[in-house]
Short mmCIF file of C-alpha atoms and ligand atoms in Angstrom, two decimals:
data_model
loop_
_atom_site.label_atom_id
_atom_site.label_comp_id
_atom_site.label_asym_id
_atom_site.label_seq_id
_atom_site.Cartn_x
_atom_site.Cartn_y
_atom_site.Cartn_z
CA MET A 1 3.23 -22.68 -21.25
CA ASN A 2 3.65 -22.51 -17.46
CA GLY A 3 -0.33 -22.49 -15.97
CA PHE A 4 -1.13 -20.38 -13.02
CA ARG A 5 -3.62 -19.88 -10.01
CA TYR A 6 -4.81 -16.89 -8.64
CA VAL A 7 -7.31 -16.12 -5.89
CA SER A 8 -9.25 -12.57 -6.97
CA TYR A 9 -12.28 -11.34 -4.54
CA ALA A 10 -15.84 -10.66 -5.16
CA GLN A 11 -15.31 -7.04 -3.85
CA GLU A 12 -17.94 -3.81 -5.17
CA VAL A 13 -15.55 -0.67 -6.23
CA VAL A 14 -17.12 2.59 -6.89
CA PHE A 15 -14.65 5.40 -9.03
CA ALA A 16 -16.00 9.27 -9.33
CA PRO A 17 -14.83 12.79 -7.99
CA GLY A 18 -17.53 12.89 -5.33
CA ALA A 19 -18.28 9.50 -5.28
CA LEU A 20 -18.21 9.48 -1.25
CA ALA A 21 -21.69 11.06 -1.49
CA ARG A 22 -22.34 7.15 -2.95
CA LEU A 23 -21.24 5.76 0.33
CA SER A 24 -25.30 5.85 2.00
CA GLU A 25 -27.08 4.13 -1.46
CA ALA A 26 -24.32 0.88 -1.47
CA VAL A 27 -24.22 0.81 2.54
CA GLN A 28 -27.82 0.21 2.55
CA ARG A 29 -28.68 -1.67 -0.15
CA LEU A 30 -25.95 -4.35 1.20
CA GLY A 31 -27.88 -4.33 4.40
CA TRP A 32 -25.28 -2.69 6.89
CA LYS A 33 -26.89 -0.36 9.50
CA ARG A 34 -24.41 -0.13 12.15
CA LEU A 35 -21.09 0.84 11.00
CA MET A 36 -17.62 2.37 12.64
CA LEU A 37 -15.04 4.32 11.18
CA CYS A 38 -11.16 3.61 11.63
CA THR A 39 -9.66 6.88 10.38
CA ASN A 40 -6.66 9.68 11.89
CA ARG A 41 -6.81 12.83 12.73
CA SER A 42 -5.69 14.60 9.86
CA MET A 43 -9.10 13.33 7.79
CA LYS A 44 -11.29 15.58 10.53
CA ALA A 45 -8.95 18.03 10.82
CA ARG A 46 -9.24 18.08 7.05
CA GLY A 47 -13.21 18.00 7.16
CA HIS A 48 -12.97 14.14 5.14
CA VAL A 49 -14.70 12.67 8.77
CA ALA A 50 -17.39 15.01 8.52
CA ALA A 51 -18.44 15.15 4.95
CA LEU A 52 -18.45 10.80 6.06
CA GLN A 53 -20.71 11.63 9.22
CA ALA A 54 -23.06 13.24 6.82
CA ALA A 55 -23.44 10.69 4.64
CA LEU A 56 -24.29 8.21 6.56
CA GLY A 57 -26.19 9.68 9.04
CA GLU A 58 -26.92 7.67 12.51
CA SER A 59 -25.48 4.16 10.86
CA LEU A 60 -22.06 5.55 11.80
CA VAL A 61 -22.30 4.06 15.06
CA ALA A 62 -18.89 4.36 16.51
CA LEU A 63 -15.56 6.50 15.87
CA PHE A 64 -12.16 5.29 15.76
CA ASP A 65 -9.78 8.38 14.64
CA CYS A 66 -6.61 8.64 16.07
CA VAL A 67 -5.09 5.54 13.93
CA GLN A 68 -1.23 5.39 14.17
CA PRO A 69 0.94 4.62 11.23
CA HIS A 70 1.80 0.66 10.73
CA VAL A 71 -1.47 -1.08 12.65
CA GLN A 72 -0.08 -1.38 16.06
CA ASP A 73 -1.92 -4.24 18.18
CA THR A 74 -2.35 -1.72 21.24
CA GLN A 75 -4.59 -0.07 18.90
CA VAL A 76 -6.30 -2.87 17.45
CA ASN A 77 -7.67 -3.72 20.87
CA GLU A 78 -8.54 -0.36 21.59
CA ALA A 79 -10.57 -0.62 18.36
CA LEU A 80 -12.19 -3.51 18.74
CA ALA A 81 -13.58 -2.58 21.77
CA LEU A 82 -15.41 0.27 20.69
CA ALA A 83 -16.18 -2.18 18.10
CA VAL A 84 -17.70 -4.68 20.35
CA GLN A 85 -19.25 -1.88 22.91
CA HIS A 86 -21.66 -0.22 19.41
CA GLU A 87 -22.17 -3.78 17.84
CA VAL A 88 -21.03 -2.77 14.55
CA ASP A 89 -21.71 -4.85 11.31
CA ALA A 90 -19.14 -3.31 9.06
CA VAL A 91 -15.85 -0.82 9.40
CA ILE A 92 -14.77 1.66 7.27
CA GLY A 93 -10.97 2.60 6.71
CA MET A 94 -11.13 5.63 5.56
CA GLY A 95 -7.54 7.63 4.70
CA GLY A 96 -3.81 5.72 3.65
CA GLY A 97 -2.97 2.25 4.11
CA SER A 98 -2.78 2.72 7.81
CA PRO A 99 -6.78 3.31 8.65
CA ILE A 100 -7.77 0.68 5.92
CA GLY A 101 -5.34 -2.26 7.57
CA MET A 102 -6.67 -0.73 11.18
CA ALA A 103 -10.24 -1.48 9.44
CA LYS A 104 -9.69 -5.06 8.21
CA ALA A 105 -7.36 -5.80 11.32
CA VAL A 106 -10.52 -4.67 13.82
CA ALA A 107 -13.31 -6.37 11.21
CA ASN A 108 -10.84 -9.86 11.14
CA ALA A 109 -10.60 -9.53 15.05
CA LEU A 110 -14.31 -8.86 15.69
CA THR A 111 -15.33 -11.73 13.59
CA SER A 112 -13.23 -14.34 15.76
CA THR A 113 -14.61 -12.73 18.85
CA PHE A 114 -18.62 -13.87 17.51
CA PRO A 115 -17.43 -16.89 14.99
CA ASP A 116 -20.71 -18.73 15.44
CA ALA A 117 -23.41 -15.65 16.17
CA LYS A 118 -22.14 -13.57 12.84
CA PRO A 119 -21.08 -13.88 9.19
CA SER A 120 -17.71 -12.10 8.58
CA ILE A 121 -17.86 -8.45 9.43
CA PRO A 122 -17.28 -6.36 6.11
CA VAL A 123 -14.56 -3.99 5.24
CA ILE A 124 -15.74 -0.82 3.69
CA ALA A 125 -12.30 1.07 2.36
CA VAL A 126 -12.42 4.63 1.44
CA PRO A 127 -8.60 4.94 0.12
CA THR A 128 -7.09 8.89 0.31
CA THR A 129 -3.62 7.85 -0.68
CA TYR A 130 -1.89 5.87 -3.65
CA ALA A 131 -1.25 2.86 -0.87
CA GLY A 132 -3.33 -0.08 -2.67
CA SER A 133 -4.51 -1.37 0.49
CA GLU A 134 -7.98 -1.11 -0.57
CA MET A 135 -7.85 -4.09 -3.32
CA THR A 136 -6.02 -6.82 -1.09
CA ALA A 137 -6.95 -9.35 1.09
CA VAL A 138 -3.93 -8.34 3.40
CA TYR A 139 -3.13 -5.74 6.53
CA GLY A 140 0.30 -5.84 8.74
CA ILE A 141 0.20 -5.61 12.62
CA THR A 142 2.82 -4.06 14.95
CA HIS A 143 3.70 -5.90 17.28
CA THR A 144 4.76 -3.18 20.05
CA ARG A 145 5.66 -5.23 22.65
CA GLU A 146 8.67 -7.09 21.07
CA LYS A 147 12.27 -5.52 21.04
CA PRO A 148 12.54 -4.28 18.31
CA PRO A 149 8.99 -4.34 17.40
CA ARG A 150 8.05 -6.33 14.31
CA LYS A 151 5.50 -6.05 11.40
CA VAL A 152 3.81 -9.54 11.16
CA THR A 153 1.29 -9.68 8.07
CA VAL A 154 -2.34 -10.86 8.16
CA ASN A 155 -3.74 -12.55 4.69
CA ASP A 156 -7.28 -13.85 4.78
CA PRO A 157 -9.82 -13.47 1.93
CA LYS A 158 -12.25 -12.47 4.28
CA ILE A 159 -10.97 -8.79 5.01
CA ALA A 160 -10.64 -7.99 1.33
CA PRO A 161 -12.82 -4.56 1.21
CA ARG A 162 -16.10 -5.99 0.31
CA LEU A 163 -16.84 -1.84 -0.70
CA VAL A 164 -14.53 0.59 -2.70
CA ILE A 165 -15.49 4.17 -3.02
CA TYR A 166 -12.49 5.70 -4.86
CA ASP A 167 -13.87 9.88 -4.61
CA PRO A 168 -10.45 11.89 -6.53
CA GLU A 169 -11.94 15.08 -4.70
CA LEU A 170 -10.71 13.39 -1.98
CA THR A 171 -7.18 13.26 -2.54
CA LEU A 172 -7.30 16.85 -3.55
CA ASP A 173 -5.42 17.90 -0.31
CA LEU A 174 -3.05 14.86 -0.26
CA PRO A 175 0.44 16.55 0.61
CA PRO A 176 2.88 16.81 -2.03
CA ASP A 177 5.59 14.50 0.00
CA MET A 178 2.68 12.28 0.62
CA THR A 179 1.27 12.27 -3.15
CA ALA A 180 5.18 11.15 -3.83
CA ALA A 181 5.61 8.94 -1.61
CA THR A 182 2.57 6.55 -1.90
CA GLY A 183 2.57 7.73 -6.08
CA ILE A 184 6.00 5.70 -5.80
CA ASN A 185 4.58 2.68 -3.43
CA ALA A 186 1.79 2.08 -5.86
CA LEU A 187 4.72 2.54 -8.95
CA ALA A 188 6.83 -0.32 -6.55
CA HIS A 189 3.60 -3.19 -6.51
CA CYS A 190 3.36 -2.75 -10.72
CA ILE A 191 7.42 -3.53 -11.02
CA GLU A 192 7.09 -6.31 -8.24
CA ALA A 193 4.13 -7.48 -9.60
CA LEU A 194 5.33 -8.01 -13.18
CA TYR A 195 8.43 -9.70 -12.09
CA SER A 196 6.50 -12.23 -9.34
CA ILE A 197 7.25 -15.41 -9.12
CA THR A 198 3.45 -15.73 -9.79
CA ARG A 199 2.70 -13.26 -12.32
CA GLN A 200 -0.29 -13.97 -14.63
CA PRO A 201 -1.45 -13.01 -17.43
CA ALA A 202 -4.01 -10.59 -15.61
CA SER A 203 -1.56 -8.83 -12.78
CA THR A 204 0.95 -8.15 -15.57
CA ALA A 205 -1.73 -6.22 -17.97
CA MET A 206 -3.03 -4.36 -14.93
CA ALA A 207 0.86 -4.00 -14.05
CA ILE A 208 1.66 -2.04 -17.19
CA ARG A 209 -1.29 -0.24 -17.47
CA GLY A 210 -0.78 1.05 -14.01
CA VAL A 211 2.53 2.20 -15.07
CA HIS A 212 1.68 3.99 -17.84
CA HIS A 213 -1.29 5.93 -15.90
CA ILE A 214 1.16 6.48 -12.95
CA ASN A 215 3.99 8.21 -15.38
CA ASN A 216 1.27 10.44 -16.94
CA ALA A 217 -0.09 11.78 -13.75
CA LEU A 218 1.90 11.47 -10.47
CA LEU A 219 4.49 13.88 -11.12
CA ARG A 220 1.46 16.44 -11.95
CA CYS A 221 -0.53 15.36 -8.66
CA TYR A 222 2.99 16.64 -6.91
CA GLN A 223 3.26 19.81 -8.79
CA ASP A 224 -0.41 20.63 -9.09
CA GLY A 225 -2.11 18.81 -6.38
CA ASN A 226 -5.71 20.60 -7.24
CA ASP A 227 -5.56 18.99 -10.86
CA LEU A 228 -8.45 16.81 -10.11
CA GLU A 229 -7.91 15.10 -13.86
CA ALA A 230 -4.51 14.01 -13.00
CA ARG A 231 -5.71 13.11 -9.52
CA SER A 232 -8.04 11.02 -11.52
CA GLU A 233 -6.04 9.41 -13.38
CA MET A 234 -2.95 8.56 -10.84
CA PHE A 235 -5.77 6.85 -8.60
CA ILE A 236 -6.08 4.67 -11.42
CA GLY A 237 -3.35 4.20 -12.01
CA ALA A 238 -3.25 3.28 -8.07
CA HIS A 239 -6.38 1.01 -8.36
CA LEU A 240 -4.67 -1.45 -11.15
CA ALA A 241 -1.51 -1.20 -8.95
CA GLY A 242 -4.06 -2.13 -5.88
CA LEU A 243 -5.53 -5.00 -7.81
CA SER A 244 -2.32 -6.21 -9.08
CA LEU A 245 -0.54 -6.73 -5.78
CA ALA A 246 -3.37 -8.31 -4.47
CA SER A 247 -2.88 -11.05 -6.41
CA VAL A 248 0.59 -12.33 -6.99
CA LYS A 249 3.01 -12.69 -4.18
CA MET A 250 5.67 -9.80 -3.97
CA GLY A 251 9.38 -9.40 -3.76
CA LEU A 252 12.28 -8.30 -1.99
CA HIS A 253 11.20 -4.64 -2.24
CA HIS A 254 7.84 -5.38 -0.68
CA GLY A 255 9.63 -7.28 1.74
CA LEU A 256 12.38 -5.03 2.92
CA CYS A 257 9.55 -2.29 2.83
CA HIS A 258 8.11 -3.91 5.73
CA VAL A 259 10.86 -4.76 7.72
CA LEU A 260 12.27 -1.14 7.63
CA GLY A 261 8.58 0.01 8.94
CA GLY A 262 7.77 -2.49 11.20
CA THR A 263 10.94 -2.07 12.67
CA ALA A 264 12.67 0.81 12.19
CA ASN A 265 9.56 2.85 11.63
CA VAL A 266 10.68 4.41 8.25
CA PRO A 267 7.24 5.40 7.27
CA HIS A 268 6.41 2.92 3.89
CA GLY A 269 6.04 5.20 0.96
CA ILE A 270 9.77 6.38 1.67
CA ALA A 271 10.97 3.26 2.29
CA ASN A 272 9.40 2.32 -0.93
CA SER A 273 11.13 5.54 -2.76
CA ILE A 274 14.47 5.02 -1.32
CA LEU A 275 14.86 1.18 -2.45
CA LEU A 276 12.41 0.89 -5.75
CA PRO A 277 15.77 1.63 -7.83
CA HIS A 278 18.26 -0.24 -5.94
CA ALA A 279 15.43 -3.09 -6.34
CA ILE A 280 15.36 -3.31 -9.62
CA ARG A 281 19.31 -3.06 -10.00
CA PHE A 282 19.50 -5.91 -8.09
CA ASN A 283 16.84 -8.01 -9.89
CA ALA A 284 17.74 -6.82 -13.05
CA ASP A 285 20.11 -9.76 -14.55
CA ALA A 286 17.10 -12.40 -13.73
CA THR A 287 13.66 -9.72 -14.96
CA ALA A 288 14.93 -7.75 -17.46
CA ALA A 289 12.61 -9.39 -19.57
CA GLN A 290 9.53 -9.18 -17.38
CA LEU A 291 10.65 -5.44 -16.67
CA LEU A 292 10.98 -4.57 -20.17
CA PRO A 293 7.50 -3.16 -20.61
CA ALA A 294 7.49 -1.44 -17.54
CA ALA A 295 10.39 0.72 -19.05
CA GLU A 296 8.11 0.90 -22.43
CA ALA A 297 5.41 2.36 -20.37
CA MET A 298 7.82 4.76 -18.83
CA GLY A 299 8.57 6.42 -22.39
CA ILE A 300 11.98 4.93 -22.71
CA SER A 301 12.75 3.79 -26.05
CA LEU A 302 13.85 -0.15 -26.06
CA ASN A 303 15.27 0.16 -30.17
CA GLY A 304 19.05 -0.96 -29.96
CA ILE A 305 19.68 -0.96 -26.23
CA SER A 306 20.25 -4.26 -24.48
CA PRO A 307 17.99 -5.15 -21.66
CA THR A 308 20.95 -4.76 -19.21
CA VAL A 309 20.92 -0.68 -20.56
CA ALA A 310 17.18 -0.85 -20.77
CA MET A 311 16.87 -1.82 -16.76
CA GLU A 312 19.68 0.52 -16.40
CA ALA A 313 17.45 3.29 -17.79
CA LEU A 314 14.29 2.45 -15.96
CA ALA A 315 15.98 2.84 -12.07
CA GLN A 316 17.56 5.87 -13.31
CA LYS A 317 14.56 7.08 -14.79
CA ILE A 318 12.70 6.50 -11.04
CA SER A 319 15.60 7.77 -9.61
CA ASP A 320 14.54 11.11 -11.44
CA LEU A 321 10.96 11.18 -10.59
CA ILE A 322 11.48 10.36 -6.75
CA ARG A 323 14.44 13.28 -7.18
CA LYS A 324 12.26 15.65 -8.69
CA MET A 325 9.63 15.05 -6.05
CA HIS A 326 12.12 15.97 -3.68
CA LEU A 327 11.90 12.54 -2.01
CA PRO A 328 14.54 11.05 0.19
CA GLN A 329 16.72 8.97 -1.76
CA ARG A 330 19.24 7.62 0.89
CA LEU A 331 18.50 5.58 3.86
CA ARG A 332 20.29 8.08 5.99
CA GLU A 333 18.20 10.15 5.00
CA ALA A 334 14.95 8.01 6.04
CA GLY A 335 14.95 8.75 9.10
CA ALA A 336 16.91 10.24 12.69
CA THR A 337 16.34 6.58 15.06
CA LEU A 338 17.91 4.69 11.69
CA LYS A 339 21.67 3.97 12.67
CA GLU A 340 23.81 2.27 10.17
CA SER A 341 24.87 -0.13 12.76
CA ASP A 342 21.27 -1.37 12.35
CA LEU A 343 21.64 -2.68 9.09
CA PRO A 344 22.84 -6.48 10.05
CA HIS A 345 19.63 -6.56 11.79
CA LEU A 346 17.33 -5.68 9.58
CA ALA A 347 19.21 -7.59 6.57
CA GLN A 348 18.92 -10.62 8.98
CA LEU A 349 15.24 -9.91 9.51
CA GLY A 350 14.91 -8.95 5.83
CA PHE A 351 15.72 -12.04 4.71
CA GLN A 352 13.79 -14.05 7.19
CA ASN A 353 10.98 -12.20 5.47
CA GLY A 354 8.34 -13.81 3.45
CA ALA A 355 8.56 -11.59 0.71
CA VAL A 356 12.44 -11.47 0.48
CA GLN A 357 12.15 -14.99 -0.16
CA ASN A 358 9.74 -14.70 -2.96
CA ASN A 359 11.94 -12.64 -4.91
CA PRO A 360 12.61 -13.93 -8.35
CA LYS A 361 16.41 -14.23 -8.05
CA PRO A 362 16.83 -15.90 -5.22
CA ILE A 363 18.06 -14.64 -2.42
CA THR A 364 20.03 -17.42 -0.39
CA GLU A 365 22.59 -15.49 2.48
CA PRO A 366 21.44 -12.24 4.86
CA ALA A 367 24.89 -10.87 3.20
CA GLN A 368 22.82 -10.61 -0.46
CA VAL A 369 20.23 -8.01 1.36
CA GLU A 370 22.88 -5.87 3.46
CA ALA A 371 24.72 -5.33 1.06
CA LEU A 372 21.24 -3.20 -1.06
CA LEU A 373 20.84 -2.01 1.88
CA ARG A 374 24.42 -0.56 2.55
CA ALA A 375 24.07 0.37 -1.47
CA ALA A 376 20.56 2.53 -0.48
CA TRP A 377 22.40 4.41 2.99
P1 NAD B 401 -1.10 6.54 6.06
O1 NAD B 401 -1.67 5.88 6.02
O2 NAD B 401 -0.08 5.74 7.34
O3 NAD B 401 -1.01 7.81 6.42
C1 NAD B 401 -0.12 8.49 6.13
C2 NAD B 401 -0.45 9.99 6.41
O4 NAD B 401 -0.68 10.61 4.95
C3 NAD B 401 -0.88 10.57 7.54
O5 NAD B 401 -0.27 11.12 8.24
C4 NAD B 401 -2.59 10.75 6.80
O6 NAD B 401 -3.24 11.29 7.83
C5 NAD B 401 -2.06 10.95 5.41
N1 NAD B 401 -2.92 11.37 4.51
C6 NAD B 401 -3.23 9.91 4.29
N2 NAD B 401 -4.38 10.66 3.29
C7 NAD B 401 -4.25 12.12 3.13
C8 NAD B 401 -5.20 12.95 2.62
N3 NAD B 401 -6.19 12.49 1.04
N4 NAD B 401 -5.13 14.08 3.04
C9 NAD B 401 -4.52 14.56 4.06
N5 NAD B 401 -3.70 13.98 4.89
C10 NAD B 401 -3.57 12.12 4.07
O7 NAD B 401 -0.44 5.91 5.06
P2 NAD B 401 0.19 4.81 3.38
O8 NAD B 401 1.23 4.96 2.63
O9 NAD B 401 -1.51 4.96 2.38
O10 NAD B 401 0.30 3.67 4.02
C11 NAD B 401 1.16 2.83 4.68
C12 NAD B 401 0.72 1.63 5.66
O11 NAD B 401 -0.11 0.90 4.59
C13 NAD B 401 1.74 0.35 5.55
O12 NAD B 401 1.73 0.42 7.15
C14 NAD B 401 1.69 -0.43 4.86
O13 NAD B 401 2.52 -1.36 5.21
C15 NAD B 401 0.42 -0.59 4.26
N6 NAD B 401 0.00 -0.91 3.17
C16 NAD B 401 -0.42 -2.32 3.04
C17 NAD B 401 -0.97 -2.70 1.80
C18 NAD B 401 -2.10 -3.82 2.02
O14 NAD B 401 -2.07 -3.88 0.83
N7 NAD B 401 -2.34 -4.32 3.02
C19 NAD B 401 -1.05 -1.77 0.87
C20 NAD B 401 0.25 -0.61 0.88
C21 NAD B 401 0.57 -0.55 2.12
#
């Protein structure tokens, strides 16, 4: 057998409808006294910020409520200045992957600002999408002054959120398009974990179970956002997807989504949806054995069909799900700023991306990436 190695993190996870009300108890028990919240305007408009303020009272000493997508370096500097001014000892990210990424970036910068004076600043994550950042020790930061801007990944065990509050009630107002896009993001984490070059028994078990829950619940959440049972099952799927993402190296799909997000500003979940069937087809001949359990978990009967046919059925089933949720299916529909003439440059950047280089089917030249992007155009 092949041996394996992976890193897991000491995290406290609280999962329950209404769990936000338990944040204060956990914060007191863990000894944090001056907290800062990173979030965005829609969280404020929907009343989630007020609910968190009510839960924390005076221990919430700073608020950065205008986080933009894809964690921009200029915003990290602004939020860091606020955190230093208020001498915060823990940073909360509430919302999708962007506010949680911002909280990680601020905590990381704050720890480096006071390397001797303080232990590392902990991150608390309160996710409201299915993107999975709450379980990982990674964030992407976009260097906005580069032309074109470039998103770089930072990986450090210190920034894995120490406390994660999953409250499915906070997802009831996640709009259908964001439900769909971030749900496919979670599904993609499971798919890439299954065929990862560093997959191991725990990541595989979590990813298969994640696909099962996502397949059961995602379309129901899209069709009726107020279905708390479906929202809860989908959040469990996203949690398992995030856990599997945290413990393996991702591949082609993940790397290209980062390039499309950081350089062409394609929303993360939209890039995920468009590229996932293409990544499955691209990798099919090298990864069918690993993806057969995902096909089964999505209800595809494997009786009497070859692995090749099963992989096409899996790609098709995911395309059908994406179509039913009215997500864009072609890169040309992904955003007005993306042009077909950008594809060679994006392919070049994709080829240099670390996750792309970790793809289970070796990628030896940018032309392979460009062909995939053109197939998705
Ligand atoms: P996002 O955080 O950029 O949020 C997108 C939009 O959804 C925002 O306008 C936000 O206000 C809205 N929204 C979020 N929750 C809502 C709710 N409950 N109700 C109403 N509106 C809500 O999107 P995302 O897809 O969650 O995250 C994408 C970012 O996260 C990307 O930058 C991606 O690279 C990163 N990411 C990181 C990891 C990691 O492990 N570090 C994992 C996945 C994604």
